[in-house]
XYZ file of C-alpha atoms in Angstrom:
695
model
C -77.343 -0.286 -8.218
C -76.761 2.053 -5.288
C -73.824 -0.065 -4.134
C -72.179 0.203 -7.558
C -72.632 4.012 -7.574
C -71.254 4.223 -4.048
C -68.173 2.138 -4.984
C -67.584 4.255 -8.063
C -67.907 7.466 -6.012
C -65.377 6.144 -3.489
C -62.986 5.205 -6.248
C -63.202 8.694 -7.796
C -62.625 10.318 -4.404
C -59.450 8.284 -3.882
C -58.090 9.195 -7.322
C -59.146 12.826 -6.853
C -57.323 13.067 -3.523
C -54.186 11.648 -5.043
C -54.430 14.038 -7.997
C -54.680 17.020 -5.652
C -51.463 16.134 -3.848
C -49.660 15.362 -7.112
C -50.684 18.586 -8.816
C -49.440 20.598 -5.859
C -45.942 19.193 -6.652
C -45.998 20.743 -10.159
C -47.561 24.056 -9.072
C -51.204 23.602 -10.138
C -53.712 25.106 -7.683
C -56.116 22.743 -5.936
C -59.100 24.970 -6.742
C -58.328 24.832 -10.463
C -58.024 21.059 -10.349
C -61.339 20.780 -8.493
C -63.032 22.855 -11.161
C -61.433 20.869 -13.937
C -62.329 17.533 -12.317
C -66.023 18.452 -11.661
C -66.548 19.908 -15.101
C -67.787 23.257 -13.690
C -64.665 25.382 -14.278
C -65.303 28.990 -15.270
C -61.773 30.098 -16.022
C -60.719 30.513 -19.634
C -57.037 30.975 -18.856
C -54.978 29.342 -21.572
C -52.038 29.046 -19.164
C -54.133 27.066 -16.669
C -55.278 24.632 -19.321
C -51.721 24.118 -20.532
C -50.336 23.542 -17.036
C -53.178 21.159 -16.185
C -52.627 19.125 -19.354
C -48.884 19.059 -18.672
C -49.555 17.778 -15.192
C -51.773 14.998 -16.522
C -49.249 13.983 -19.203
C -46.368 13.925 -16.764
C -48.221 12.158 -13.992
C -50.374 9.755 -15.968
C -48.170 6.737 -15.040
C -48.502 7.705 -11.391
C -52.311 7.882 -11.649
C -52.408 4.427 -13.219
C -50.268 2.981 -10.450
C -52.414 4.683 -7.814
C -55.562 3.188 -9.319
C -53.943 -0.248 -9.432
C -52.835 0.071 -5.840
C -56.375 1.075 -4.759
C -57.983 -1.785 -6.664
C -55.569 -4.409 -5.358
C -54.690 -4.142 -1.663
C -51.071 -5.085 -0.889
C -50.309 -8.614 0.146
C -48.509 -9.416 3.362
C -44.797 -8.641 2.909
C -41.833 -9.695 5.038
C -40.619 -6.979 7.408
C -37.486 -4.964 6.753
C -34.371 -5.600 8.782
C -33.317 -2.753 11.070
C -29.774 -2.533 12.424
C -29.380 0.570 14.591
C -30.046 3.432 12.140
C -29.716 1.304 8.992
C -32.741 -0.278 7.296
C -32.494 -3.141 4.787
C -35.556 -3.690 2.593
C -34.056 -5.228 -0.547
C -35.778 -8.025 -2.499
C -39.210 -7.634 -0.913
C -41.360 -6.616 -3.914
C -42.212 -3.329 -2.178
C -43.602 -0.234 -3.902
C -42.921 2.111 -0.990
C -41.103 2.108 2.315
C -42.989 0.853 5.409
C -44.614 3.506 7.599
C -42.924 2.216 10.731
C -39.345 3.099 9.804
C -37.387 4.329 12.819
C -37.123 8.128 13.060
C -33.784 9.503 11.944
C -32.987 6.502 9.708
C -29.596 7.118 8.041
C -29.237 4.282 5.543
C -32.042 2.735 3.511
C -31.366 -0.184 1.203
C -34.456 -0.364 -1.000
C -32.807 -2.147 -3.935
C -34.455 -4.782 -6.121
C -38.035 -3.826 -5.361
C -40.999 -2.576 -7.424
C -40.799 1.193 -6.956
C -42.080 3.094 -9.994
C -42.680 6.588 -8.615
C -40.169 8.047 -6.210
C -42.011 10.502 -3.947
C -42.008 11.662 -0.352
C -44.701 9.084 0.333
C -42.522 6.346 -1.207
C -39.817 7.155 1.333
C -42.314 7.413 4.201
C -41.588 11.178 4.430
C -38.102 10.635 5.841
C -35.389 13.170 4.987
C -32.566 12.164 7.330
C -30.891 9.725 4.948
C -27.112 9.621 4.591
C -27.159 6.677 2.184
C -30.067 5.829 -0.114
C -29.865 2.714 -2.292
C -32.631 2.370 -4.893
C -30.904 0.368 -7.600
C -32.779 -2.262 -9.625
C -36.290 -0.876 -9.281
C -38.604 0.452 -12.005
C -38.366 4.154 -11.237
C -39.561 6.341 -14.103
C -40.773 9.347 -12.082
C -39.063 11.390 -9.355
C -40.947 14.025 -7.442
C -39.329 17.396 -8.251
C -37.536 18.826 -5.229
C -37.640 15.461 -3.454
C -33.995 15.702 -2.342
C -34.099 19.396 -1.447
C -34.513 18.785 2.298
C -32.121 15.815 2.437
C -29.207 17.941 3.559
C -27.272 14.943 4.937
C -27.628 12.676 1.899
C -24.124 11.664 0.769
C -24.648 8.498 -1.311
C -27.469 8.051 -3.832
C -27.747 4.921 -5.963
C -30.371 5.095 -8.728
C -28.774 2.539 -11.066
C -30.778 0.001 -13.074
C -34.028 1.943 -13.300
C -35.930 3.717 -16.110
C -34.757 7.279 -15.588
C -34.672 7.910 -19.329
C -38.481 8.175 -19.103
C -38.236 10.836 -16.407
C -35.548 12.722 -18.350
C -38.037 13.277 -21.183
C -39.879 15.705 -18.906
C -36.731 17.890 -18.822
C -37.096 18.530 -15.090
C -34.061 18.712 -12.807
C -34.112 16.436 -9.773
C -31.867 18.762 -7.795
C -30.667 20.294 -5.795
C -28.458 17.470 -4.563
C -26.873 19.710 -1.971
C -24.648 17.263 -0.084
C -24.548 14.212 -2.386
C -20.963 13.048 -2.959
C -21.595 9.757 -4.774
C -24.244 9.318 -7.488
C -24.825 6.151 -9.514
C -26.977 6.534 -12.658
C -25.699 3.478 -14.526
C -27.974 1.245 -16.637
C -30.820 3.730 -17.024
C -31.026 4.019 -20.811
C -29.871 7.653 -20.673
C -29.196 9.359 -23.989
C -26.931 12.285 -24.756
C -27.928 15.322 -22.689
C -30.201 13.421 -20.306
C -27.609 13.322 -17.539
C -27.766 17.126 -17.324
C -31.051 16.951 -15.387
C -29.365 14.957 -12.641
C -26.091 16.869 -12.500
C -27.232 20.464 -12.971
C -27.189 21.326 -9.253
C -24.770 18.924 -7.549
C -22.073 21.168 -6.073
C -20.620 18.509 -3.717
C -20.642 15.572 -6.124
C -17.290 13.754 -6.213
C -18.006 10.296 -7.684
C -20.304 9.772 -10.669
C -21.173 6.573 -12.529
C -22.918 6.735 -15.903
C -21.931 3.216 -16.947
C -23.953 1.151 -19.398
C -26.143 3.896 -20.837
C -26.561 5.131 -24.431
C -24.558 8.349 -24.334
C -22.926 9.225 -27.665
C -21.443 12.649 -26.916
C -19.877 14.473 -23.965
C -20.811 18.112 -24.357
C -18.781 21.049 -23.112
C -21.274 21.861 -20.342
C -22.207 18.299 -19.311
C -20.482 18.573 -15.935
C -20.805 22.329 -15.425
C -23.078 21.874 -12.400
C -20.782 19.359 -10.715
C -17.438 21.119 -10.485
C -16.242 19.050 -7.494
C -16.091 15.763 -9.402
C -12.984 13.654 -8.751
C -14.046 10.365 -10.380
C -16.218 9.831 -13.475
C -17.067 6.451 -14.988
C -18.587 6.320 -18.482
C -17.810 2.667 -19.184
C -19.905 0.831 -21.768
C -21.653 3.649 -23.595
C -21.442 4.515 -27.313
C -19.404 7.709 -27.008
C -18.160 8.938 -30.377
C -17.298 12.545 -29.572
C -15.902 14.527 -26.664
C -16.191 18.284 -27.152
C -13.127 20.406 -26.453
C -13.080 21.549 -22.856
C -15.631 18.998 -21.639
C -13.463 18.180 -18.620
C -11.473 21.406 -18.334
C -13.632 22.880 -15.570
C -13.117 19.834 -13.358
C -9.958 20.892 -11.569
C -10.270 18.071 -9.024
C -10.818 15.237 -11.513
C -8.312 12.416 -10.884
C -9.990 9.295 -12.371
C -11.758 8.988 -15.722
C -13.083 5.734 -17.162
C -14.053 5.895 -20.855
C -13.570 2.193 -21.568
C -15.776 0.241 -23.951
C -16.966 3.094 -26.130
C -16.442 4.105 -29.777
C -13.773 6.805 -29.444
C -11.437 6.835 -32.460
C -8.915 9.550 -31.677
C -7.437 11.476 -28.741
C -5.376 14.505 -29.728
C -4.011 17.276 -27.531
C -4.622 15.405 -24.297
C -4.223 18.102 -21.635
C -5.809 16.870 -18.392
C -2.766 17.617 -16.267
C -4.374 16.752 -12.918
C -5.756 13.408 -14.063
C -4.111 10.405 -12.390
C -6.013 7.436 -13.880
C -7.322 7.244 -17.465
C -8.954 4.140 -18.945
C -9.546 4.171 -22.700
C -9.502 0.417 -23.252
C -11.926 -1.292 -25.639
C -12.509 1.662 -27.925
C -11.546 2.162 -31.577
C -8.549 4.399 -30.913
C -6.137 4.777 -33.790
C -4.185 7.635 -32.272
C -3.346 8.987 -28.829
C -1.349 12.199 -28.536
C -0.867 14.579 -25.655
C -0.187 18.260 -26.059
C 3.401 19.207 -26.786
C 3.959 21.030 -23.534
C 6.671 21.340 -20.924
C 4.062 21.265 -18.175
C 4.096 18.387 -15.700
C 1.322 15.823 -15.790
C 0.078 13.788 -12.819
C -1.091 10.822 -14.915
C 0.005 7.549 -13.257
C -2.119 4.838 -14.925
C -3.003 4.822 -18.625
C -4.919 1.909 -20.163
C -5.051 1.934 -23.969
C -5.533 -1.809 -24.413
C -7.837 -3.378 -27.017
C -7.795 -0.555 -29.545
C -6.537 -0.160 -33.114
C -3.346 1.852 -32.660
C -0.559 1.299 -35.195
C 1.909 3.578 -33.436
C 3.152 4.003 -29.911
C 1.219 6.741 -28.041
C 2.757 10.197 -27.813
C 2.851 10.782 -24.068
C 3.604 13.912 -22.026
C 7.307 14.664 -21.785
C 7.118 15.378 -18.068
C 5.122 12.520 -16.637
C 4.959 10.360 -13.532
C 3.427 7.417 -15.380
C 3.681 4.170 -13.388
C 1.466 1.834 -15.403
C 1.041 1.768 -19.189
C -1.024 -0.841 -21.038
C -1.031 -0.811 -24.847
C -1.746 -4.527 -25.257
C -4.041 -5.931 -27.949
C -3.501 -3.184 -30.492
C -1.825 -3.286 -33.913
C 1.599 -1.912 -32.984
C 4.255 -2.905 -35.499
C 7.031 -0.849 -33.939
C 7.636 1.496 -31.045
C 7.614 4.542 -33.335
C 5.135 7.272 -32.474
C 4.351 7.909 -36.188
C 4.819 6.082 -39.455
C 8.335 7.471 -39.783
C 11.126 5.117 -38.743
C 13.032 8.065 -37.294
C 10.545 8.938 -34.581
C 11.094 6.250 -32.005
C 9.257 6.694 -28.723
C 11.783 8.656 -26.678
C 9.571 9.692 -23.795
C 11.248 9.632 -20.398
C 9.770 6.876 -18.231
C 11.551 7.547 -14.981
C 8.655 6.270 -12.862
C 7.218 3.511 -15.041
C 6.812 0.195 -13.188
C 4.453 -1.824 -15.419
C 4.552 -1.936 -19.228
C 2.293 -4.259 -21.227
C 2.713 -4.414 -25.007
C 1.464 -7.987 -25.469
C -0.702 -9.136 -28.382
C 0.633 -6.719 -30.976
C 2.721 -7.134 -34.133
C 6.096 -5.940 -32.871
C 8.989 -7.212 -34.985
C 11.785 -6.006 -32.716
C 12.410 -4.287 -29.418
C 15.640 -2.212 -29.458
C 17.617 -2.234 -26.243
C 17.735 1.571 -26.276
C 13.980 1.628 -25.699
C 14.653 0.772 -22.050
C 17.143 3.577 -21.567
C 14.989 5.686 -19.222
C 13.082 2.904 -17.469
C 14.849 3.163 -14.148
C 11.977 1.720 -12.064
C 10.417 -0.864 -14.410
C 9.397 -4.063 -12.595
C 7.134 -5.858 -15.100
C 7.670 -6.068 -18.870
C 5.150 -8.013 -20.958
C 5.773 -8.299 -24.703
C 4.262 -11.750 -25.171
C 2.383 -12.767 -28.325
C 4.271 -10.596 -30.768
C 6.673 -11.403 -33.630
C 9.973 -10.595 -31.911
C 12.912 -12.650 -33.209
C 15.688 -11.507 -30.909
C 15.927 -9.959 -27.465
C 19.026 -8.756 -25.682
C 19.990 -6.840 -22.566
C 23.710 -6.176 -22.476
C 24.002 -2.732 -20.889
C 24.421 -2.900 -17.123
C 22.286 0.191 -16.537
C 19.187 -1.135 -18.346
C 16.282 -2.833 -16.579
C 18.086 -2.891 -13.257
C 14.828 -3.172 -11.286
C 12.847 -5.518 -13.526
C 11.418 -8.591 -11.751
C 9.214 -10.143 -14.442
C 9.841 -10.416 -18.197
C 7.314 -12.152 -20.418
C 8.582 -12.975 -23.920
C 6.328 -15.967 -24.481
C 4.808 -16.833 -27.851
C 7.067 -14.798 -30.066
C 9.488 -16.046 -32.739
C 12.599 -15.857 -30.582
C 15.705 -17.479 -32.007
C 18.265 -15.304 -30.277
C 18.444 -14.435 -26.588
C 21.320 -12.586 -24.923
C 21.886 -11.470 -21.338
C 25.104 -9.676 -20.453
C 27.064 -10.034 -17.251
C 25.678 -8.047 -14.302
C 22.374 -7.375 -16.058
C 18.906 -8.269 -14.836
C 20.240 -8.895 -11.354
C 16.764 -8.684 -9.777
C 14.880 -10.715 -12.393
C 12.721 -13.338 -10.646
C 10.379 -14.659 -13.356
C 11.218 -15.248 -17.017
C 8.586 -16.538 -19.472
C 9.982 -17.893 -22.757
C 7.441 -20.568 -23.706
C 6.216 -20.945 -27.256
C 9.337 -19.783 -29.109
C 11.952 -21.351 -31.405
C 14.861 -21.348 -28.980
C 17.312 -24.112 -29.804
C 20.853 -22.790 -29.537
C 21.768 -20.604 -26.570
C 24.847 -19.806 -24.581
C 24.887 -22.831 -22.277
C 25.301 -20.647 -19.151
C 22.802 -17.960 -20.106
C 20.497 -18.682 -17.194
C 23.315 -18.745 -14.661
C 23.656 -15.014 -15.382
C 20.284 -14.489 -13.694
C 21.201 -14.849 -10.021
C 17.713 -14.052 -8.670
C 15.596 -16.031 -11.113
C 13.250 -18.447 -9.371
C 10.590 -19.127 -12.050
C 11.644 -20.195 -15.548
C 9.128 -21.153 -18.245
C 10.748 -22.834 -21.254
C 8.062 -25.157 -22.607
C 7.489 -25.441 -26.354
C 11.055 -24.781 -27.448
C 13.841 -27.056 -28.740
C 16.365 -26.987 -25.917
C 18.605 -29.812 -24.714
C 20.055 -30.154 -21.223
C 23.783 -30.212 -20.597
C 25.395 -32.772 -18.324
C 26.864 -31.336 -15.150
C 30.412 -32.288 -16.152
C 30.171 -31.294 -19.812
C 32.949 -29.079 -21.162
C 32.080 -25.605 -22.294
C 33.456 -26.255 -25.745
C 31.068 -29.171 -26.215
C 28.049 -27.344 -24.852
C 26.941 -25.439 -27.938
C 23.700 -27.336 -28.357
C 22.558 -27.465 -24.740
C 21.848 -25.275 -21.733
C 22.848 -25.840 -18.145
C 20.578 -25.738 -15.113
C 23.114 -26.510 -12.440
C 24.207 -24.148 -9.661
C 21.224 -21.822 -9.876
C 20.751 -21.046 -6.187
C 17.262 -19.480 -6.392
C 15.591 -21.423 -9.206
C 12.508 -23.194 -7.823
C 10.127 -23.632 -10.782
C 11.333 -25.012 -14.110
C 9.102 -26.020 -17.016
C 10.794 -27.913 -19.866
C 7.759 -29.637 -21.344
C 7.453 -29.988 -25.133
C 11.128 -29.425 -25.904
C 11.805 -32.685 -27.753
C 14.229 -33.591 -24.986
C 16.135 -36.730 -25.847
C 18.095 -37.366 -22.675
C 18.162 -36.209 -19.086
C 21.754 -36.650 -17.931
C 22.964 -37.449 -14.444
C 23.045 -34.557 -11.958
C 21.250 -32.315 -14.458
C 20.028 -30.023 -11.676
C 22.826 -30.279 -9.160
C 22.978 -27.417 -6.660
C 19.647 -26.057 -7.905
C 16.834 -26.225 -5.290
C 13.927 -26.982 -7.618
C 10.484 -27.325 -6.091
C 8.624 -27.970 -9.354
C 10.022 -29.712 -12.423
C 7.900 -30.303 -15.530
C 9.411 -32.678 -18.117
C 6.127 -33.675 -19.741
C 5.453 -34.158 -23.443
C 8.966 -35.177 -24.351
C 8.271 -38.562 -26.006
C 11.114 -41.029 -25.761
C 12.892 -39.116 -22.982
C 15.770 -41.238 -21.662
C 16.302 -40.445 -17.995
C 19.552 -41.398 -16.304
C 19.097 -43.215 -13.009
C 20.841 -40.280 -11.270
C 19.235 -37.522 -13.331
C 17.358 -36.147 -10.319
C 20.243 -36.388 -7.887
C 20.553 -33.286 -5.789
C 16.782 -32.768 -5.584
C 16.216 -35.196 -2.697
C 15.071 -32.563 -0.216
C 13.736 -29.755 -2.405
C 11.591 -31.295 -5.161
C 7.853 -31.261 -4.341
C 6.158 -31.481 -7.778
C 7.355 -33.757 -10.597
C 5.477 -33.971 -13.915
C 6.379 -36.712 -16.409
C 3.128 -37.147 -18.317
C 2.956 -38.196 -21.990
C 6.562 -39.317 -22.346
C 5.925 -42.898 -23.531
C 7.839 -44.208 -20.522
C 7.554 -47.970 -20.135
C 10.086 -48.394 -17.365
C 11.166 -45.628 -15.015
C 14.845 -46.111 -14.304
C 15.175 -43.128 -12.020
C 14.908 -43.921 -8.313
C 12.048 -41.748 -7.015
C 12.158 -43.212 -3.520
C 15.184 -41.037 -2.732
C 13.140 -37.864 -3.257
C 12.096 -37.472 0.352
C 10.283 -34.156 -0.200
C 8.297 -35.274 -3.264
C 4.556 -34.868 -2.657
C 2.945 -34.628 -6.098
C 3.876 -36.733 -9.113
C 2.162 -37.038 -12.504
C 2.996 -40.176 -14.508
C -0.178 -40.183 -16.581
C -0.392 -41.200 -20.251
C 2.717 -43.347 -20.406
C 3.241 -47.089 -20.918
C 4.144 -48.128 -17.376
C 3.569 -51.777 -16.521
C 4.943 -51.583 -12.980
C 4.903 -48.945 -10.279
C 8.040 -47.066 -9.263
C 9.433 -48.299 -5.957
C 8.633 -46.310 -2.833
C 9.257 -46.979 0.830
C 7.552 -45.916 4.040
C 9.678 -42.772 4.191
C 8.047 -41.346 1.075
C 5.827 -38.267 1.350
C 3.704 -38.782 -1.768
C 0.314 -37.081 -1.346
C -0.931 -36.973 -4.940
C -0.201 -39.637 -7.582
C -1.532 -39.672 -11.139
C -1.252 -43.034 -12.926
C -4.006 -42.582 -15.512
C -3.672 -44.031 -19.018
C -0.908 -46.559 -18.448
C -0.615 -50.346 -18.860
C -0.781 -51.314 -15.204
C -2.246 -54.752 -14.542
C -1.067 -55.375 -11.000
C -0.202 -52.818 -8.332
C 2.471 -54.190 -6.023
C 0.950 -54.546 -2.567
C 4.170 -53.563 -0.806
C 4.367 -50.321 -2.768
C 0.732 -49.436 -2.100
C 1.221 -50.249 1.579
C 4.235 -47.927 1.705
C 2.219 -45.077 0.148
C -0.888 -45.556 2.248
C 0.294 -43.494 5.222
C 0.859 -40.300 3.159
C -1.240 -40.702 -0.008
C -4.321 -38.476 -0.184
C -5.248 -38.386 -3.886
C -4.845 -41.123 -6.490
C -5.810 -41.082 -10.176
C -6.049 -44.583 -11.686
C -8.474 -44.460 -14.640
C -7.807 -46.171 -17.995
C -5.537 -48.996 -16.848
C -6.096 -52.729 -17.622
C -6.132 -53.694 -13.939
C -6.863 -57.237 -12.824
C -9.695 -57.347 -10.295
C -8.507 -60.224 -8.155
C -4.796 -59.426 -8.349
C -5.220 -56.031 -6.689
C -7.109 -56.764 -3.508
C -4.589 -54.692 -1.545
C -5.361 -51.655 -3.701
C -9.071 -52.399 -3.371
C -8.766 -52.515 0.425
C -6.888 -49.203 0.471
C -9.524 -47.474 -1.649
C -12.392 -48.780 0.480
C -10.916 -48.447 3.968
C -8.408 -45.584 3.934
C -8.695 -41.837 3.451
C -7.320 -41.955 -0.097
C -9.537 -40.069 -2.547
C -9.828 -41.377 -6.111
C -11.395 -38.477 -8.066
C -11.762 -40.554 -11.251
C -13.173 -43.591 -9.421
C -16.021 -43.876 -11.927
C -13.539 -44.616 -14.733
C -11.346 -47.031 -12.750
C -12.213 -50.510 -14.006
C -10.672 -53.948 -13.804
C -10.899 -57.232 -15.670
C -12.691 -60.178 -14.060
C -12.806 -63.540 -15.796
C -16.480 -64.067 -14.946
C -17.554 -60.849 -16.682
C -17.368 -60.022 -20.349
C -17.105 -56.264 -19.659
C -14.683 -54.446 -17.312
C -15.986 -54.046 -13.755
C -15.876 -50.776 -11.840
C -13.390 -51.097 -9.008
C -15.976 -49.968 -6.439
C -18.146 -53.000 -7.207
C -15.422 -55.571 -6.703
C -15.569 -57.600 -3.463
C -13.250 -60.182 -1.994
C -16.078 -62.714 -2.188
C -16.130 -62.352 -5.957
C -12.494 -63.331 -6.085
C -12.820 -66.072 -3.406
C -15.797 -67.529 -5.238
C -13.856 -67.504 -8.425
C -10.984 -69.215 -6.623
C -13.268 -71.938 -5.221
C -14.838 -72.498 -8.593
C -11.424 -72.739 -10.198
C -10.347 -75.246 -7.502
C -13.406 -77.447 -8.076
C -12.875 -77.373 -11.815
C -9.233 -78.314 -11.334
C -10.160 -81.207 -9.008
C -12.798 -82.501 -11.433
C -10.407 -82.266 -14.356
C -7.692 -84.038 -12.364
C -10.122 -86.827 -11.343
C -11.254 -87.262 -14.931
C -7.670 -87.387 -16.060
C -6.836 -90.038 -13.436
C -9.865 -92.096 -14.435
C -8.842 -91.960 -18.058
C -5.282 -92.973 -17.195
C -6.502 -95.861 -14.968
C -8.880 -96.995 -17.691
C -6.100 -97.052 -20.197
C -3.841 -98.977 -17.809
C -6.537 -101.587 -17.076
C -7.241 -101.997 -20.765
C -3.547 -102.340 -21.497
C -3.088 -105.009 -18.792
C -6.071 -107.022 -20.061
C -4.692 -106.906 -23.571
C -1.308 -108.279 -22.430
C -2.989 -111.074 -20.430
C -4.949 -112.255 -23.473
C -1.782 -112.327 -25.531
C -0.052 -114.405 -22.843
C -2.898 -116.953 -22.648
C -2.869 -117.426 -26.432
C 0.809 -118.246 -26.470
C 0.290 -121.364 -24.191
C -2.825 -122.813 -25.787
C -2.844 -126.618 -26.798
């Protein structure tokens, strides 16, 4: 009984001592707490009772954790890693920093631990931090004034905690005298809660409030952090931004409001802002103030919204990147009126993305002021025609993406698009083009034309007869050409003469008739050749002359024999899947063995014992067969196909011996039958002869 009373007394003393130190943080006198705790208090001060109750309500979670810590002594934990003045204690299930931290520690990584109450004791009474990382803990209480003496603290990461619980106490954590970077993301903060962390942060430059539950940005939200240059509010539920909310932030250059619920931006007037991200909202309208003032905005992201009209941008701008993709734009008008086409001057614009909209047309005059544009993306719209005929338009453009529209007409004038390097036209209805349209693009090196209806002109075809085909000869910089899914009927001789192609894709053109000299001129340049799914049964074209060819795809055809190669070939990757190959010529496989690195052979009716050379190559060379599990062959002793890895020469030799024995036995039986018949025939004749001379 005495031992139980003694243990209880010790327990109460521990809790009492902790309560004394805690109450001193909130301004409650130790004498008053002693009186309250012992039950012998004589004061009747209403203020004292209120402050004491407030202290208990605020610090109740801390008392519970203290009791738990006293009842359960800490287990042995792995030591922190110390590198000079930096300490790394992440992922160690710690509730407080070790007592043996080096004096003057500058960086403490205490992320992914079990901290619930952030106090001086939690940080082992150190105040010399420059960088303090506490993300992914369970912090729901911060000792008021904790950061007051941390005059060198520059970076503070409190993300992924439970600071919304602390914010209910309406106590400021400041001052954050020297903090320049503060991360409060993923803390469940509601509207107004961030004020208690930002109220006294005069040096703060970078702030992250990502992934919280903020619905409104009030006018005074950032009034205590006037030095902010970068604010990120990504992934909240912001519906409203009060007028003037960012006006006091004269140094603000980057603002991220992406993935919120903002519906309208009118009178945009942040002239010093350089980067603005409003993607993934519900924007139906974006308009800047009608002012002659210059704006510093360089990057504007309005993608994934609900805008029907082109944004009204500042007249004097230095915009370099504009993204209005994945909206509902039907024209480039700034309002519903057809007479208000976007006529903003884009003298500095380099990147314009209007993909995934509902644009019906794109007038050439729209590019009038785009003197520096390098990338134009209008893919996945409903554009039927596109033309650039004026020499002064799009002089600097390097990439144009017109893929997946409804293009039927395409026109490029002489001396236009002289710097264009990549042109994407896949997924359109192009069938009839000027046969030399691509020769007008002297710098083009990447041309995507799959999923159209184009035919290829012969190199010697007259211009008058070339109305239904396009030419790909004499294009000195073209290296990548994709003509798959074009319903190509023929590939004429010298189709790519004087064009140094490195990659040529002719796949998915069933019934393609290739001339034996169709690839002439590509002997030293062609590296990748794709001919899959063309129903080819016999490849007439001589591939052995393509000395530079390294990768070839002949899958899903009807080949019964391999193309011929010699020892000078450079084939490294060969895809022969889904063909009708029964026997692989040993001489061809031997010629490929010195260069071949990767071979695909699945889904062919191979004969096991007729391909021992291939079997030897697979088992004894460095050739990799990625689909080896699906490569099977037919063996007469087995009712089911046999995996090629399980075939041995003995299986075939044994089969040969057995076949020899059977043949010998059958031959012997046949000879015996023949001899028997001869003997019987002779005996029959002898009997007839004897009868004829009987008396």
